Each structure stands twice: as C-alpha cells, then as structure tokens.
Short mmCIF file of C-alpha atoms in Angstrom, two decimals:
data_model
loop_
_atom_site.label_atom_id
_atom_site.label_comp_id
_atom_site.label_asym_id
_atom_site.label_seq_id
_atom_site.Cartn_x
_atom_site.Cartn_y
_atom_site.Cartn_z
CA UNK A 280 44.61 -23.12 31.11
CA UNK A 281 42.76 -21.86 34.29
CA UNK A 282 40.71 -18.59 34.48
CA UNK A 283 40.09 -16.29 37.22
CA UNK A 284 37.88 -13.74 38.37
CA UNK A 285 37.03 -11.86 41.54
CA UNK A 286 33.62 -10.36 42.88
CA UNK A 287 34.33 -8.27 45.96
CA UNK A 288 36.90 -10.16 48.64
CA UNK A 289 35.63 -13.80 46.21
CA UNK A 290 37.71 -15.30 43.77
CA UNK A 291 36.39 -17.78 41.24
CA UNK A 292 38.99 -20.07 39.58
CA UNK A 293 37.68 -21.71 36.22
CA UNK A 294 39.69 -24.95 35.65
CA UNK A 295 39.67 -24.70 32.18
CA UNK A 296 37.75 -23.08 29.10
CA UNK A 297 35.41 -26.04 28.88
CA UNK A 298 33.99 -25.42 32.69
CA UNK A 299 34.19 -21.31 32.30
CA UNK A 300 31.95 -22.08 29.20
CA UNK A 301 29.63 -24.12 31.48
CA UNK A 302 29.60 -21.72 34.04
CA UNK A 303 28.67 -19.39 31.76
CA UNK A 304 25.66 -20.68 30.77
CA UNK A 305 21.89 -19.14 31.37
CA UNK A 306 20.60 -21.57 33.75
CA UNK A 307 18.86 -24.76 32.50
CA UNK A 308 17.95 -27.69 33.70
CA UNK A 309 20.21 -29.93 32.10
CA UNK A 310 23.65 -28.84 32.95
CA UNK A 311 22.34 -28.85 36.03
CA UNK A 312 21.49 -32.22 35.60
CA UNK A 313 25.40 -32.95 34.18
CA UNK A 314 26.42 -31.47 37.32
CA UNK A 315 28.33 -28.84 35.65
CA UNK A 316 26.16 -26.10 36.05
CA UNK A 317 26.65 -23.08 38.64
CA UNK A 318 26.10 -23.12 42.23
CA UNK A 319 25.20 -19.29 42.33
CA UNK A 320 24.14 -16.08 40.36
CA UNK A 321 27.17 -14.86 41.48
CA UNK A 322 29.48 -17.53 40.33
CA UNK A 323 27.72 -17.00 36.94
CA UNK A 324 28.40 -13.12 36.62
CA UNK A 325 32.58 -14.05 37.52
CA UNK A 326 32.28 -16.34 34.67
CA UNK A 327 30.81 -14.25 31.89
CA UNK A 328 33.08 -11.47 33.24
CA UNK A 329 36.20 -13.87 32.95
CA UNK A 330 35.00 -15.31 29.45
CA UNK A 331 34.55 -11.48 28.42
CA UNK A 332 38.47 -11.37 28.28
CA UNK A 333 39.40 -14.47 26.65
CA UNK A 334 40.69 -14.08 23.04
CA UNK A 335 39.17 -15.55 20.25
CA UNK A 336 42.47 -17.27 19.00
CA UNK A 337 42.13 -19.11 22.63
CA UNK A 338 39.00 -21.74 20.90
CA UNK A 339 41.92 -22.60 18.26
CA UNK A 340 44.44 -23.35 20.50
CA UNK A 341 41.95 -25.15 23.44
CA UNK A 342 39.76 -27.71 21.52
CA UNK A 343 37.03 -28.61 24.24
CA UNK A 344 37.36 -32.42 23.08
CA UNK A 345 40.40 -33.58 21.85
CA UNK A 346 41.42 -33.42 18.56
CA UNK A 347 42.38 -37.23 18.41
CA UNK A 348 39.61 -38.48 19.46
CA UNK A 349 36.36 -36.50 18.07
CA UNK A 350 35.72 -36.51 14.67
CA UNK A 351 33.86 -33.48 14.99
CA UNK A 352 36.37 -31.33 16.70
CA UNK A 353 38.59 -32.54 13.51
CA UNK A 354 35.74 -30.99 11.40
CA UNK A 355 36.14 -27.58 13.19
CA UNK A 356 39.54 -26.88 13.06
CA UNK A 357 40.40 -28.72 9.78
CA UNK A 358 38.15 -26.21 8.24
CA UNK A 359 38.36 -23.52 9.73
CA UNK A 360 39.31 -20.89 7.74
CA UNK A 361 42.27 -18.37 8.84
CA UNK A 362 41.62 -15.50 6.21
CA UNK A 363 38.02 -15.31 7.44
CA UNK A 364 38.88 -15.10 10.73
CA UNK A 365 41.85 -12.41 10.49
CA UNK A 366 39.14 -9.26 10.53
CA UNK A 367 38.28 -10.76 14.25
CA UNK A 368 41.19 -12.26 15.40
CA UNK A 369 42.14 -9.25 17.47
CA UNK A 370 38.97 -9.76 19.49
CA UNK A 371 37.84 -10.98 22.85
CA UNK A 372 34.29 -12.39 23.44
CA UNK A 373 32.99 -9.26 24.81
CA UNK A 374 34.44 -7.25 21.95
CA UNK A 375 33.14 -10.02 19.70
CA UNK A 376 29.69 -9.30 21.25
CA UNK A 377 30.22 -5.41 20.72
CA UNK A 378 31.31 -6.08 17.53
CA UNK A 379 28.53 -7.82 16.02
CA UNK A 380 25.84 -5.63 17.55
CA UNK A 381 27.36 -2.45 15.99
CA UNK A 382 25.40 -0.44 13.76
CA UNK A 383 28.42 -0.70 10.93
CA UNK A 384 28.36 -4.78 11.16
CA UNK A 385 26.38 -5.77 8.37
CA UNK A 386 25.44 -8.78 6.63
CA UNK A 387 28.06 -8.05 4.11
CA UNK A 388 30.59 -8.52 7.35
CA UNK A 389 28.66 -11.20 9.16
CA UNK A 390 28.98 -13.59 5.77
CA UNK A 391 32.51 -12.46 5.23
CA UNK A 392 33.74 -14.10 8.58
CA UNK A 393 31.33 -17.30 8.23
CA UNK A 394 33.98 -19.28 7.45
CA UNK A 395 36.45 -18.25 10.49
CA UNK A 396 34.35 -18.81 13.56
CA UNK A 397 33.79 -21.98 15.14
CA UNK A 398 31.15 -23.24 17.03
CA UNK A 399 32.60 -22.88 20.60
CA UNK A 400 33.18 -19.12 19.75
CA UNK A 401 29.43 -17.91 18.40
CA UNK A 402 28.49 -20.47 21.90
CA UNK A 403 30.93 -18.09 23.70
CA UNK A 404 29.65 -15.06 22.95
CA UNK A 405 25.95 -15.85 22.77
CA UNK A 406 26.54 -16.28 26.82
CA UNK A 407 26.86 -12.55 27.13
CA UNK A 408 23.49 -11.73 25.11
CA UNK A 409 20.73 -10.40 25.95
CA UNK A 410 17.56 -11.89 24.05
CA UNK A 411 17.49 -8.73 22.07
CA UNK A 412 21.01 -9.19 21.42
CA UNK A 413 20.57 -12.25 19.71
CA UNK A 414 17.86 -11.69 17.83
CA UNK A 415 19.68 -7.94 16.96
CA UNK A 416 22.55 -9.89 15.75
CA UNK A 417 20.86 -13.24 13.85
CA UNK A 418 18.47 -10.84 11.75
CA UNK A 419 21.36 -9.61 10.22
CA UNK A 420 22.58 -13.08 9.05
CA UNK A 421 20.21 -14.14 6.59
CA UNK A 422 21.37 -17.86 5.30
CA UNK A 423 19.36 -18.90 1.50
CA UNK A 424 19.31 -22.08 0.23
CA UNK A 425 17.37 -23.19 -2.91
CA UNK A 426 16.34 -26.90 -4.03
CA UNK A 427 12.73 -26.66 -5.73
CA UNK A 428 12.25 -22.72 -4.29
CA UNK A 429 13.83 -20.53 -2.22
CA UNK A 430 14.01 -20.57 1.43
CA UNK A 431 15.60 -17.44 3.86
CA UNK A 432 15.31 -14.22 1.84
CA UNK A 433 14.81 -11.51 3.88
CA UNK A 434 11.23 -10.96 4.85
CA UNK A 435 10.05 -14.30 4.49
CA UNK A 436 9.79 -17.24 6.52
CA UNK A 437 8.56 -20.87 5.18
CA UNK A 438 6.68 -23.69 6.77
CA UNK A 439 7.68 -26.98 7.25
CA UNK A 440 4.12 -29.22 6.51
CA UNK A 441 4.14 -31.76 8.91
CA UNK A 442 1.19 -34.23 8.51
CA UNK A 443 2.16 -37.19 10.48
CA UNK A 444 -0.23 -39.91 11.41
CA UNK A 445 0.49 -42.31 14.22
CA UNK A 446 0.00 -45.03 11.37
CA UNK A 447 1.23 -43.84 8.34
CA UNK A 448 -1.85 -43.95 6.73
CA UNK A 449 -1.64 -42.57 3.99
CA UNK A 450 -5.23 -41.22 3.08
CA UNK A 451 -5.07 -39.50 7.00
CA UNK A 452 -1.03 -37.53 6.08
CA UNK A 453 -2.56 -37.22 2.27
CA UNK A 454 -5.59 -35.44 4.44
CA UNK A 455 -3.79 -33.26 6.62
CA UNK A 456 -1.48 -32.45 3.75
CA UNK A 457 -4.04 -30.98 1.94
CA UNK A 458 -5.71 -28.85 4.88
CA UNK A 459 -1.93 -27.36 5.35
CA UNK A 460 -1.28 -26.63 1.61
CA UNK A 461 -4.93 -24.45 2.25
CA UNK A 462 -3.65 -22.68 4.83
CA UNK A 463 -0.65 -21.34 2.53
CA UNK A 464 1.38 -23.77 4.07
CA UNK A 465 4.47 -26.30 2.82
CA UNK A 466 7.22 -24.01 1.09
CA UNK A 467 9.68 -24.98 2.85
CA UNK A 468 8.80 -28.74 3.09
CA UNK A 469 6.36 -31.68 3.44
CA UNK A 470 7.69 -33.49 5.72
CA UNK A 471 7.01 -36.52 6.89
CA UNK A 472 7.87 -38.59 10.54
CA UNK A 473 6.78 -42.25 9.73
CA UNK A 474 5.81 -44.39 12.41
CA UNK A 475 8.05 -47.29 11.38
CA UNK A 476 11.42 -47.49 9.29
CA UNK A 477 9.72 -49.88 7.32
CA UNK A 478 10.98 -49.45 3.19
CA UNK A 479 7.64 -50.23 1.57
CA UNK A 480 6.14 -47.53 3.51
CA UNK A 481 8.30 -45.13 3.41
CA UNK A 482 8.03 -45.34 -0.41
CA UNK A 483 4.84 -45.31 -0.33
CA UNK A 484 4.39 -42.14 1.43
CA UNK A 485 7.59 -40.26 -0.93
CA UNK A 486 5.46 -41.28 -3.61
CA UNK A 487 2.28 -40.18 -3.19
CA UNK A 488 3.80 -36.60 -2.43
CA UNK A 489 6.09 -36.56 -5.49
CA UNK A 490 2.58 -37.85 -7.63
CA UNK A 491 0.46 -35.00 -5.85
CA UNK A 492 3.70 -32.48 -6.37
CA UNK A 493 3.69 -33.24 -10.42
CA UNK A 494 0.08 -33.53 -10.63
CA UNK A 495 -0.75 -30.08 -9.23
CA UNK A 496 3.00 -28.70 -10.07
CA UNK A 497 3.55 -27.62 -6.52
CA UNK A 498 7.36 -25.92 -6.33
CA UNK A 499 8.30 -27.53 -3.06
CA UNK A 500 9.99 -30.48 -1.62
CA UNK A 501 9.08 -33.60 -0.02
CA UNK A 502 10.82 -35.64 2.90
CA UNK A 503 10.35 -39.17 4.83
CA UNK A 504 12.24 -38.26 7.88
CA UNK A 505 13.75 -42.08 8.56
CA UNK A 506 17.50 -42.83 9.27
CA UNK A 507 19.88 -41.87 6.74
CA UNK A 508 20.14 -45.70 5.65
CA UNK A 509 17.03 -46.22 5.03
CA UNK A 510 16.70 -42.98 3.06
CA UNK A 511 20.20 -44.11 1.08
CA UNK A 512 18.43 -47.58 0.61
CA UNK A 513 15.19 -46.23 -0.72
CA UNK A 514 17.44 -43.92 -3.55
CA UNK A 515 18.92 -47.54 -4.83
CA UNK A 516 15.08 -48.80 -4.86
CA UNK A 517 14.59 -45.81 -7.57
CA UNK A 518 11.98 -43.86 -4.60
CA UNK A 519 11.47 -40.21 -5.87
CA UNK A 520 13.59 -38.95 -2.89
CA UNK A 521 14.00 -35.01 -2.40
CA UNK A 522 15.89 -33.87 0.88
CA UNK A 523 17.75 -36.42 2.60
CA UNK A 524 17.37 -36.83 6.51
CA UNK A 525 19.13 -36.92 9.89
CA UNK A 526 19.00 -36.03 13.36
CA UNK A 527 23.08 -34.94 14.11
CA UNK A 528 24.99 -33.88 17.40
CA UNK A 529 28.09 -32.39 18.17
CA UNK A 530 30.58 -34.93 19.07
CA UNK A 531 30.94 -38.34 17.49
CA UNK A 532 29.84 -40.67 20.26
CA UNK A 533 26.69 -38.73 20.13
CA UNK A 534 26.58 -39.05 16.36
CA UNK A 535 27.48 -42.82 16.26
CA UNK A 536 23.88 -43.00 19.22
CA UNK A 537 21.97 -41.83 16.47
CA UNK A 538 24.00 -44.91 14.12
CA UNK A 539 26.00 -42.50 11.83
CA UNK A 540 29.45 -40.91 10.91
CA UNK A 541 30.63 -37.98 8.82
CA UNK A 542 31.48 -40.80 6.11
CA UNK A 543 28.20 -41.67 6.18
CA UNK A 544 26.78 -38.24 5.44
CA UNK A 545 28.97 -38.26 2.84
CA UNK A 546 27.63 -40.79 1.28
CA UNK A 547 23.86 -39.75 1.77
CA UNK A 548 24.82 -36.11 0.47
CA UNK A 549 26.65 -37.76 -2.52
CA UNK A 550 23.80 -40.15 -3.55
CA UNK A 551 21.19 -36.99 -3.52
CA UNK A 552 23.05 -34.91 -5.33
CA UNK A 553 23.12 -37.13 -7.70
CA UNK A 554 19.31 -38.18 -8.07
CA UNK A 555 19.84 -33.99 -9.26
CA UNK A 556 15.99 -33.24 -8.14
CA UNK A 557 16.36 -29.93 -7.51
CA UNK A 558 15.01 -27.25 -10.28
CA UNK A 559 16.56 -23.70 -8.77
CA UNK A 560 19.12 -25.04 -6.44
CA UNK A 561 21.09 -28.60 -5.09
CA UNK A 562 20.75 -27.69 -1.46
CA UNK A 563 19.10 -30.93 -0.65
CA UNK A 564 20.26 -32.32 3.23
CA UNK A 565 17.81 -31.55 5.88
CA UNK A 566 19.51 -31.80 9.79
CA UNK A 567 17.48 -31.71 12.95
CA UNK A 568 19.04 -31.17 16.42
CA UNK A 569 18.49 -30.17 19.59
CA UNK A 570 20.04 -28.84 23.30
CA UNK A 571 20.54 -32.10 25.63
CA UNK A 572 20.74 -34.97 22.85
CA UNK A 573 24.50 -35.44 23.69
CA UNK A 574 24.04 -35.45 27.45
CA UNK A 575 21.69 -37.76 26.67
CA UNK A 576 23.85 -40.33 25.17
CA UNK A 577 26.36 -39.76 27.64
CA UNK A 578 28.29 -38.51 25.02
CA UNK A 579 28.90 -34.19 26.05
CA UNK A 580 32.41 -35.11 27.62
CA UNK A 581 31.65 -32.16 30.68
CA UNK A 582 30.38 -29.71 28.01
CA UNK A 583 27.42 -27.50 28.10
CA UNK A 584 24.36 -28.17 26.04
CA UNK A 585 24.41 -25.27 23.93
CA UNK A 586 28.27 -25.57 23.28
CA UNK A 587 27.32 -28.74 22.04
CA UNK A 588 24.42 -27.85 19.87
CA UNK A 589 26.28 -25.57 18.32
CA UNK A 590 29.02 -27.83 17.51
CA UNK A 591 26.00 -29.82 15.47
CA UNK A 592 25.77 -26.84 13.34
CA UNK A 593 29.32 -27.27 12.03
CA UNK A 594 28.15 -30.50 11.12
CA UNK A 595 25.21 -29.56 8.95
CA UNK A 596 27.55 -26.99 7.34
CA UNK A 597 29.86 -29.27 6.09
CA UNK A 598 26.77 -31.08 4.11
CA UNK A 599 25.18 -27.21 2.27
CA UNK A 600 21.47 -28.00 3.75
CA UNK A 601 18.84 -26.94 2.76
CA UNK A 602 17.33 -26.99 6.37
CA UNK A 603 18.51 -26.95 9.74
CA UNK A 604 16.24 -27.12 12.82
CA UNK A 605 16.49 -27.09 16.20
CA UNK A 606 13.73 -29.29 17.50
CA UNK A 607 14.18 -26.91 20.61
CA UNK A 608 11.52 -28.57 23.31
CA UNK A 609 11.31 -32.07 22.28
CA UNK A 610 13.59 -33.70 24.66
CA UNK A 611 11.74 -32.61 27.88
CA UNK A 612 11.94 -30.89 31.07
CA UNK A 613 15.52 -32.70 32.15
CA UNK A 614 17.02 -30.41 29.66
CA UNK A 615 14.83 -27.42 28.84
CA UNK A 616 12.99 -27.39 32.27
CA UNK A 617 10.27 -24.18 31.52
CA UNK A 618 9.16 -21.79 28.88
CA UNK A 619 11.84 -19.21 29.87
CA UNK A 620 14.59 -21.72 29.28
CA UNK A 621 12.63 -23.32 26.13
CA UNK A 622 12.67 -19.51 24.61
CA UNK A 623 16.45 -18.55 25.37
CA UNK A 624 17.45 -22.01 23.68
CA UNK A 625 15.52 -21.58 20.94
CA UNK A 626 16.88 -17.82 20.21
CA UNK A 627 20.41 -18.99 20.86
CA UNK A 628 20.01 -21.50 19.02
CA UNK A 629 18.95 -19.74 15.69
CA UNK A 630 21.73 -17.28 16.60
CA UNK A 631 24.66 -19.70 16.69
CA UNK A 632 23.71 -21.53 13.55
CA UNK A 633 23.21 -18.24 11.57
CA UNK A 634 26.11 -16.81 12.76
CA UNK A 635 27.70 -20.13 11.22
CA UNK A 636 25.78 -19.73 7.96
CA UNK A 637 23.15 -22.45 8.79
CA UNK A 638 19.57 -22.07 7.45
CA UNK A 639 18.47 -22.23 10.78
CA UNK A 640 14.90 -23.36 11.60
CA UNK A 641 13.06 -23.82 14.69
CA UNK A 642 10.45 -26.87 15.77
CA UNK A 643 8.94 -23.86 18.33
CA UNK A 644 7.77 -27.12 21.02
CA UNK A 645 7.41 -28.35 24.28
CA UNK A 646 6.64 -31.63 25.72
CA UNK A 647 3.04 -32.36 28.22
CA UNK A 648 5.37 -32.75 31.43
CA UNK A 649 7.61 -29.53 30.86
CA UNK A 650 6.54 -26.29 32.59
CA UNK A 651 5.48 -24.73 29.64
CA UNK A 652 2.42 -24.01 28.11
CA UNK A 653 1.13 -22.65 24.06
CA UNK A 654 1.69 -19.06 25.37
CA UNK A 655 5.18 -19.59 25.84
CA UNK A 656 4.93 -21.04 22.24
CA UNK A 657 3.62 -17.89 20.78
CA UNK A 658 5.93 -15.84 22.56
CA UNK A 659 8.94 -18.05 20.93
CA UNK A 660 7.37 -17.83 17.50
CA UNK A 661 7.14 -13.57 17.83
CA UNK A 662 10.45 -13.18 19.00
CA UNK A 663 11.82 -16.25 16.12
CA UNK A 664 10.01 -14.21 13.62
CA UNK A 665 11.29 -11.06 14.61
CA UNK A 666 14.75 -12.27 14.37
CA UNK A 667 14.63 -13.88 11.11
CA UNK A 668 13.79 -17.66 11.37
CA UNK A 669 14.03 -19.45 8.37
CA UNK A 670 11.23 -21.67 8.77
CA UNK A 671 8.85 -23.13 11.61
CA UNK A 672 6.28 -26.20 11.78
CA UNK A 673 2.77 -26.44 10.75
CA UNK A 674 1.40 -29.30 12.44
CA UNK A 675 -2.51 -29.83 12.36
CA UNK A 676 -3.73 -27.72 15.70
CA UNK A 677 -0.16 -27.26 16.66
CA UNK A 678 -0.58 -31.21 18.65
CA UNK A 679 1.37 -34.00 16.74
CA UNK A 680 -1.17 -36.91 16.85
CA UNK A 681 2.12 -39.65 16.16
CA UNK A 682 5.27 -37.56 18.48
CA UNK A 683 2.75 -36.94 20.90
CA UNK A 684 4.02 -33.38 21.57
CA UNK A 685 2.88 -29.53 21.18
CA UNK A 686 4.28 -27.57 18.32
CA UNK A 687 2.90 -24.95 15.95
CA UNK A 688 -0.09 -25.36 13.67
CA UNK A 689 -0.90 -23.59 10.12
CA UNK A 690 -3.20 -20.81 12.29
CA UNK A 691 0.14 -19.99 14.04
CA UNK A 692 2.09 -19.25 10.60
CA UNK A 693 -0.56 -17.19 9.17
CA UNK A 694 -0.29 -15.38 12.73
CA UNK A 695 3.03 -14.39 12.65
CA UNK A 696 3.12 -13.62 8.56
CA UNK A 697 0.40 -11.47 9.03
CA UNK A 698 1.85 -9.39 12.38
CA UNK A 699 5.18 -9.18 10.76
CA UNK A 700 4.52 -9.09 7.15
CA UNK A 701 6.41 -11.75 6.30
CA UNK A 702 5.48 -13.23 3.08
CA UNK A 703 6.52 -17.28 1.76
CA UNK A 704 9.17 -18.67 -0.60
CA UNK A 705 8.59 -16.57 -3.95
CA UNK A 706 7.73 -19.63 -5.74
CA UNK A 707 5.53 -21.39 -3.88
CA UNK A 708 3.46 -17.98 -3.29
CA UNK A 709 3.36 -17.43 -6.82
CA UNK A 710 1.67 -20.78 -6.98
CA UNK A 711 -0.62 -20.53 -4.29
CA UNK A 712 -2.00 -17.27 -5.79
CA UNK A 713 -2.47 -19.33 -8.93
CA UNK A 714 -4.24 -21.45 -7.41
CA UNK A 715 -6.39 -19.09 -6.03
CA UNK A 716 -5.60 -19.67 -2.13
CA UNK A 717 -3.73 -16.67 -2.07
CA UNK A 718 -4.21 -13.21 -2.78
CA UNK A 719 -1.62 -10.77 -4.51
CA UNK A 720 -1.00 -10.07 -0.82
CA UNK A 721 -0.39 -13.58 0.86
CA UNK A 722 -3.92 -13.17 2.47
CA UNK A 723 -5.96 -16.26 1.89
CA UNK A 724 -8.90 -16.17 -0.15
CA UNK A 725 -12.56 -17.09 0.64
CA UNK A 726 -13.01 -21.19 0.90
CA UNK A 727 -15.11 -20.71 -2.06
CA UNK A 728 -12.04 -20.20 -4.12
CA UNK A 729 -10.21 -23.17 -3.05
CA UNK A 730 -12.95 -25.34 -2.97
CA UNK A 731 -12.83 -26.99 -6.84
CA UNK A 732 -8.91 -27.81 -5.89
CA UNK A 733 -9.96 -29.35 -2.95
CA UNK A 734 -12.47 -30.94 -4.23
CA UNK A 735 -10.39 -32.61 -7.15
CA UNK A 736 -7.02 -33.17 -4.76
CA UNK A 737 -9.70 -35.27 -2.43
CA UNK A 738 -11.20 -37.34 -5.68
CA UNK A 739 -7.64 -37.57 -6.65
CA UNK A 740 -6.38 -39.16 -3.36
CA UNK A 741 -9.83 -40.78 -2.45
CA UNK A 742 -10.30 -39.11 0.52
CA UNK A 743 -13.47 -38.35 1.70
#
C-alpha cells in the first residue's frame, strides 16, 4: 500500500509503510547512510503528516519483513495479543500519540495494552514526539524486574558496575569493583566485558564476584558478558552464573551476525532458570542493543534504525529480562553522527522498550570520533533520569580502559540521584547503609566509615 501527502502545489507518494516509516525518521546519520533517509525537511513533515493517519490495525496487516522469512516478525505477530490491543484499535498514530500523552492515560492503561502493540507501532508513533513527549509518556511506564533485588520502582534508578580491564585481570576489575561498590554503586549489576571468550577466565572472573557477593552478602547480581554459548557452556562446567548474556537485533539475519537464534535463547533462558539463583525474583536474561547494528550486518532489509531497534525489544520480551540496554553511542558516528542525534536515540529508545514492557536501560556513550562530547553525556543522563531509566553505567571516570569508549562513571550516578532524588534498589541500599557507605538518606558517608570494609575487601582480594 502507497501513502500520500501534499504540502502546498507538492505531493509526496510513500511507496509503502516501510519507506513512510523511514521518511519519518528524525534525521541521523545512518539512514542516511542506507540511503533511505529524506532528501528534505519538507519531505519529512509530508511523512509524519501521512503516518499521522495510518491506523494502527495497518502494522498487523503490513509486516515490514515478511512473515516467511524473519523469525522475528513471526515473534511479533504470533504474540501479539488481540484483547490488549482492542482499547486502541480504533486509533491512528497521531491519536495514538494524543492518547498516551493524556492526563487520564496512566500506568494502569499503559501496562494494560503491553501486550497489544508491536514494535513497528510504539516506532511509529515515537516519530511524532517531541523529546518531552517521550520522556512524558515513558515515565509513566515503569517496567520491575527482580532476581537478587529489585530494579525499576518508581523513583529509583540502579547502576550497572562495570569494571572492565583490557586484560581481565582480575586483581585490576576486583579493584575497580570495589571503588564502584564505594560510590553506592552495583544494584543493578556487576558486570563484566572480558577481553577474551576464553572459559577458564570467564570462570574465573564469575567466581571471584559470587565469593566477594557471599562473603560480604551483597544483594546483587553478577554477569560475564561473553556469547550466549559460552555463558550456556560455563553453567554445564558448574560456574556460579547469575544473568545470562547477549547482544540481540531485530531481524534474524542480524541475530544469526551476532551467532544466535530464538531457539538458542531458549535454551540459555531455560538453563538459568534452572541454576534458580535468584532470591526475590527469576528475572535473570540481560539483552544489550543498539540503533545501526542491523544496518551494520546488512541485515535492516530498507528499514530504519529505530524501527529496527525496537523490533529487538520484542525480542528481549519474549525472554522476561531482567535488563535491557541500549548501548546507544557505541557504534559510532556512521549511525548516531552528533550529540543531538545520540540524545533523541537514546530517549526513543527507552520510550519504545517501555512502552513494550522492557526494563529499559541506557549505556549513556559516545565513541572518540563522533561529534559529541561528556556534556552531551550529562545532558542524556538528566533528561534519562527525568524520564524514568531503569539503570545506567558506572564505569571508572566514565572512560572504559578495555571498549575504549566514553560512558558514565560512579560521580555521574551520584549526580543525577542527588538532583532528582532518586534513591537505589531497596535492597542493595539497605545494605549499603549497613555497611556504613550510606546514610539513611542515600548520601555517602565520610571515607572514614568505609575504610575498615575497604580495608578487609583489599586483604581479602590481595589488592594493594
């Protein structure tokens, strides 16, 4: 089906819902570089104005890659659900948009319909937004999830601890570890990217985090973020594994780049659940993604970057993570080209996947050769925090010594807790406070307080 729309004496013709989508888009660098991006403002106006009108039912009936041959466009209409959708299926995108940002949509509604919209619709209608609008709309979604403590309640947002080490050495992560968990951070993970898929090390590095988890009984979880194979052959080598890892995208030739199926999620999700390692919840699958990995492995079939991101989220879905994040710089200026476009993916981003009931996190990042810079960060992290993020990274001084990329660091999280009141996962702030790093407020306490756990977490670990 073909859409049309006229600006003055100019007519735009659409060829079909996959290029109005496109056409749609806020400008970035990488449709641009798929060559299916505008060739005007104006041309961009007729085609929000034109996807304005078209009915919701239409992303049913109009699969943007075909049914037969995508594995995840099976996912999305095999599941979608028709009772969920029938309180919007009267809609258009633009009365979608109006509906979602009215004062009498609540989370109540937004949850009630989780389970009848489909990626290419929240994509759809997150075209029309404003920034506010999507952060208006995603704070009203809150998605919780629970393995060892509890991650997305309103007014709280967790940090993933990421101490990598460009040679998984383990007294340098066991070192930056500990100057994270002083900062107040790690609820919602330690997580780990190893250097090398090697098995040995890998174990290695789950278990000295699960020995320095029991020793000091800290309520989080731990993660080696390696292939899903290697994580599924470290479970059979009896490795204290937590959340299970896996970088996803949202068609199946991008999926089978990264060397994995929905089968084979099955599989990983199967053998964690039944390792049963989780204390308040069995949440345990933990998804990255990010805008441009499927135009990177030639594998986006003419459709936008965002669409396809979004389509990722209805993968993690199927799998009940515990954590979702957009790793929303990481792939470079051929796809995110600036800060502005870096910020608009990152708040679309956390819209779609909340809108899809995805505990949506955010790797707030750029690389050294996009046009960016940490003040674009910080502006990313305000606005993230402000609309509800789940969770963000605390990487030591916010520069990844092993990824060689800029992200957030612990100062950032205590910045954005403190300016927003945001507080961390109930558990693990009960335990901080015990251990005296925390006051009854969140605030950290004097070094002099934390000192004696340092001190015997260094002995421990014999770190210097």
């Amino acid at each position: 089906m073909s859409y049309t729309e006229s600006i003055g004496s100019r007519t735009y013709r659409f060829a079909d819902l996959k290029t109005l989508l496109a056409k749609a888009s806020p400008q970035r660098s990488g449709d641009q570089l798929a060559s299916i991006a505008t060739a005007s403002e104006e041309e961009r106006v007729a085609a929000k104005m034109a996807l304005a009108e078209v009915p919701l039912r239409t992303f049913l009936n109009e699969p943007l890659i075909p049914y037969e041959t995508d594995e995840v466009t099976r996912l999305i209409i095999d599941d979608h659900s028709p009772a969920a959708f029938a309180e919007i299926s009267h809609l258009t995108v633009g009365d979608f948009r109006n509906w979602l940002l009215s004062t009498t949509t609540d989370t109540d509604a937004l949850t009630r319909i989780t389970e009848g919209l489909t990626p290419e619709m929240v994509a759809a209608v997150s075209k029309l937004m404003r920034n506010q609008d999507l952060i208006t709309a995603a704070r009203k979604r809150p998605v919780i999830t629970r393995f060892r403590n509890t991650v997305g309640l309103p007014g709280r947002m967790s940090v993933r601890l990421q101490p990598n080490h460009p040679t998984d050495d383990v007294k340098g992560i066991a070192a930056s570890m500990l100057d994270g968990l002083m900062y107040g951070c790690g609820d919602a993970l330690i997580g780990i990217n190893p250097a090398s898929d090697n098995l040995a090390a890998i174990t290695k590095l789950l278990q000295m985090i699960d020995d320095f988890r029991q020793r000091y009984q800290v309520p989080t979880q731990s993660c080696v973020l390696t292939h899903v194979t290697s994580t599924i052959a470290a479970m059979e080598k009896g490795a204290p594994v937590d959340l299970v890892f896996q970088s996803i995208a949202g068609t199946e030739k991008a999926n089978a780049s990264f060397g994995i199926s929905l089968a084979l999620l099955q599989e990983a999700y199967e053998a964690g659940l039944s390792l049963q390692r989780g204390t308040v919840g069995s949440n345990l699958m933990y998804f990255e993604t990010g805008q441009g990995s499927a135009l990177s492995a030639d594998a986006h079939f003419g459709v936008d970057q965002q669409t396809c991101e979004a389509r990722a989220y209805a993968v993690a879905r199927k799998f009940k993570p515990f954590l979702v994040n957009t790793v929303v710089g990481f792939i470079g200026p051929e796809y995110l080209y600036d800060g502005k476009q870096i910020t608009r993916a990152g708040l679309e981003d956390h819209f779609c996947g909340k809108l899809l009931g995805v505990p949506m996190g955010c790797d707030i990042c750029y690389t050294n050769h996009a046009e960016a810079d940490q003040d674009d960060m910080d502006n990313l992290l305000t606005l993230l925090g402000v609309a509800g993020i789940n969770f963000i990274m605390g990487v030591p001084g916010a520069d990844d010594v092993m990824l060689n990329y800029q992200s957030t660091s612990f100062h950032d999280a205590l910045y954005v807790r403190d300016v927003l009141g945001l507080r961390r996962a109930p558990e693990f702030e009960e335990w901080l406070e015990s251990m005296q790093i925390i006051d009854a407020r969140g605030a950290l306490i004097g070094a002099s307080a934390r000192q004696p756990l340092l001190e015997s977490a260094r002995d421990w670990m014999g770190i210097a």
